[in-house]
PDB file of C-alpha atoms in Angstrom:
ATOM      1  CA  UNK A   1       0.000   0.000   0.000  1.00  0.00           C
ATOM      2  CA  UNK A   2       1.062   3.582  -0.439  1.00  0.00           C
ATOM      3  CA  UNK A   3      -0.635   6.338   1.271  1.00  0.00           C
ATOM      4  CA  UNK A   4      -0.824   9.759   1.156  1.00  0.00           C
ATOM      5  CA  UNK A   5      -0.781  12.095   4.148  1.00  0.00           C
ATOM      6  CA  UNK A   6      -1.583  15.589   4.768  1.00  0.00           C
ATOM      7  CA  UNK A   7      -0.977  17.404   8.413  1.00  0.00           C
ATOM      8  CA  UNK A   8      -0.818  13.778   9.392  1.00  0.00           C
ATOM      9  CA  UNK A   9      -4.337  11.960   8.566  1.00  0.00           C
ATOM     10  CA  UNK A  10      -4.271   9.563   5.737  1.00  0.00           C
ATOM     11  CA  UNK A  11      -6.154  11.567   2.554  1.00  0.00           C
ATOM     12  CA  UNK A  12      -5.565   8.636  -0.389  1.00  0.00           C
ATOM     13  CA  UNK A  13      -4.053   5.573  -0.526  1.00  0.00           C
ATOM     14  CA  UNK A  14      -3.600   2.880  -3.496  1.00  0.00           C
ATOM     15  CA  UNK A  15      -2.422  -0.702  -3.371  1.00  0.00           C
ATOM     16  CA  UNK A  16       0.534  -2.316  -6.118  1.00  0.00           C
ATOM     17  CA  UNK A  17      -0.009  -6.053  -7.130  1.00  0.00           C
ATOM     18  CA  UNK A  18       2.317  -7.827  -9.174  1.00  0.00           C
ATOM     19  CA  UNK A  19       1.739 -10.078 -12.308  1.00  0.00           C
ATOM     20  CA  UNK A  20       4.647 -11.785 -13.762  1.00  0.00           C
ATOM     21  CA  UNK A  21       4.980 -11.849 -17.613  1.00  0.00           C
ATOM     22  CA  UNK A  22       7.095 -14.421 -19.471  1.00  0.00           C
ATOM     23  CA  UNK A  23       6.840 -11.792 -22.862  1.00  0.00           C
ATOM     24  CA  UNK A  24       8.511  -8.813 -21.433  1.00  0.00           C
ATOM     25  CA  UNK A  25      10.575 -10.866 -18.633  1.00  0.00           C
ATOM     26  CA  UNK A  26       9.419  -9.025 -16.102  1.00  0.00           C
ATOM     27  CA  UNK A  27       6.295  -8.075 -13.242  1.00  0.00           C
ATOM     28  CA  UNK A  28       3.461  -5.551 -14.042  1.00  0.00           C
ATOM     29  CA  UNK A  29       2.305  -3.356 -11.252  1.00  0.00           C
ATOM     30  CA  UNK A  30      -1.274  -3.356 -10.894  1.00  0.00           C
ATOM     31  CA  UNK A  31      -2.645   0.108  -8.908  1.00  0.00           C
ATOM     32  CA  UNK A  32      -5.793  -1.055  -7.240  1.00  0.00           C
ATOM     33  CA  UNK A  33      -8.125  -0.242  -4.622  1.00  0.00           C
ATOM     34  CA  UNK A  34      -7.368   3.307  -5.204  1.00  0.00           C
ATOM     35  CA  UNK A  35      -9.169   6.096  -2.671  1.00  0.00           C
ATOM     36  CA  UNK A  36      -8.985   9.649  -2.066  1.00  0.00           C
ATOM     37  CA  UNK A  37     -11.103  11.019   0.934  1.00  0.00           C
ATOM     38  CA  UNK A  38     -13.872  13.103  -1.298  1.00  0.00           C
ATOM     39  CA  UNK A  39     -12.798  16.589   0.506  1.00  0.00           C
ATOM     40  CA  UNK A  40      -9.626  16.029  -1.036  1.00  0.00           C
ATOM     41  CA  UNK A  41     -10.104  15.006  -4.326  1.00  0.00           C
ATOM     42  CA  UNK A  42      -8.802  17.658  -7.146  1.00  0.00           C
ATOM     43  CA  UNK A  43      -5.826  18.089  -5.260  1.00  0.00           C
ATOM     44  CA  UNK A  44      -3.276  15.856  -7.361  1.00  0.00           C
ATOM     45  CA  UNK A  45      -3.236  13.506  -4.610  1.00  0.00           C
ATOM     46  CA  UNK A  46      -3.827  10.285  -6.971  1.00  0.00           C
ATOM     47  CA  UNK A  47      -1.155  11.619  -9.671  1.00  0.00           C
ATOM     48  CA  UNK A  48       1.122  12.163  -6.931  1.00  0.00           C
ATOM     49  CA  UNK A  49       0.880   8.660  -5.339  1.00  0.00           C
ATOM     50  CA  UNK A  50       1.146   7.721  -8.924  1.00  0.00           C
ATOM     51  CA  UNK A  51       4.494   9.716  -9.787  1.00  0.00           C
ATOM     52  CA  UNK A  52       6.208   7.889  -6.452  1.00  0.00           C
ATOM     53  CA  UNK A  53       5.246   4.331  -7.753  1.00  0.00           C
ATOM     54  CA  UNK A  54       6.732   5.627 -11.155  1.00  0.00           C
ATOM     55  CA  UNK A  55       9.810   6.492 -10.151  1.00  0.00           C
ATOM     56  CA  UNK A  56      10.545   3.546  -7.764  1.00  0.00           C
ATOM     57  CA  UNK A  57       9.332   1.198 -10.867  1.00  0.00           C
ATOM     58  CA  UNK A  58      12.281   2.917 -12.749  1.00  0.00           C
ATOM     59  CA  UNK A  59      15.139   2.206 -10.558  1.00  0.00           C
ATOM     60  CA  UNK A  60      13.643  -1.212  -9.666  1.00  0.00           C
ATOM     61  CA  UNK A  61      14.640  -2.653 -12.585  1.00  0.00           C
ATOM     62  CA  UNK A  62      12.396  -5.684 -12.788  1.00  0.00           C
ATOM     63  CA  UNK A  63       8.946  -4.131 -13.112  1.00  0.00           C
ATOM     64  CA  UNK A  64       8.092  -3.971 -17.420  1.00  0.00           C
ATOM     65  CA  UNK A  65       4.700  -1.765 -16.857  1.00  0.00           C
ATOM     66  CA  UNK A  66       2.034  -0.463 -14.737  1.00  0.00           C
ATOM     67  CA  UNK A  67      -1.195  -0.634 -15.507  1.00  0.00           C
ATOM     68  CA  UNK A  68      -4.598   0.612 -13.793  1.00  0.00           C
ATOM     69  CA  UNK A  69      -6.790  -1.861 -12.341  1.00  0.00           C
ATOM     70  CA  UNK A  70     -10.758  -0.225 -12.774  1.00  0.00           C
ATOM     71  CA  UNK A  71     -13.433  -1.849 -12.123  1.00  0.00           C
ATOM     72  CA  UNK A  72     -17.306  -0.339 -13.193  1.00  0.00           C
TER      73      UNK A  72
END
């Protein structure tokens, strides 16, 4: 899980699975069970929760893609 904080409470949080793919030799991140507390969404909060799991996926070296896990 990754969450994000402001002045201390918890205001979004998202959780990373991984799926291991023979084709690209490597593990896709799935983002799922995103949530951002409704008073603070508009506020970037998802994109930057999103931006961290970026750049860690970039000097992880094993992880071939992230993908968003939605559900209607």
């Amino acid at each position: 899980y990754i969450v994000a904080e402001i002045e201390g409470e918890v205001r979004g949080q998202l959780m990373i699975t991984f799926e291991c793919s023979d084709w690209r030799n490597g593990n896709f991140w799935w983002i799922q069970s995103v949530y951002v507390d409704a008073h603070f969404r508009q506020q970037h909060i998802f994109t930057t929760m999103y931006n961290y799991i970026e750049q860690i996926a970039k000097t992880n070296g094993q992880c071939c893609g992230i993908r968003l896990y939605v559900e209607t």
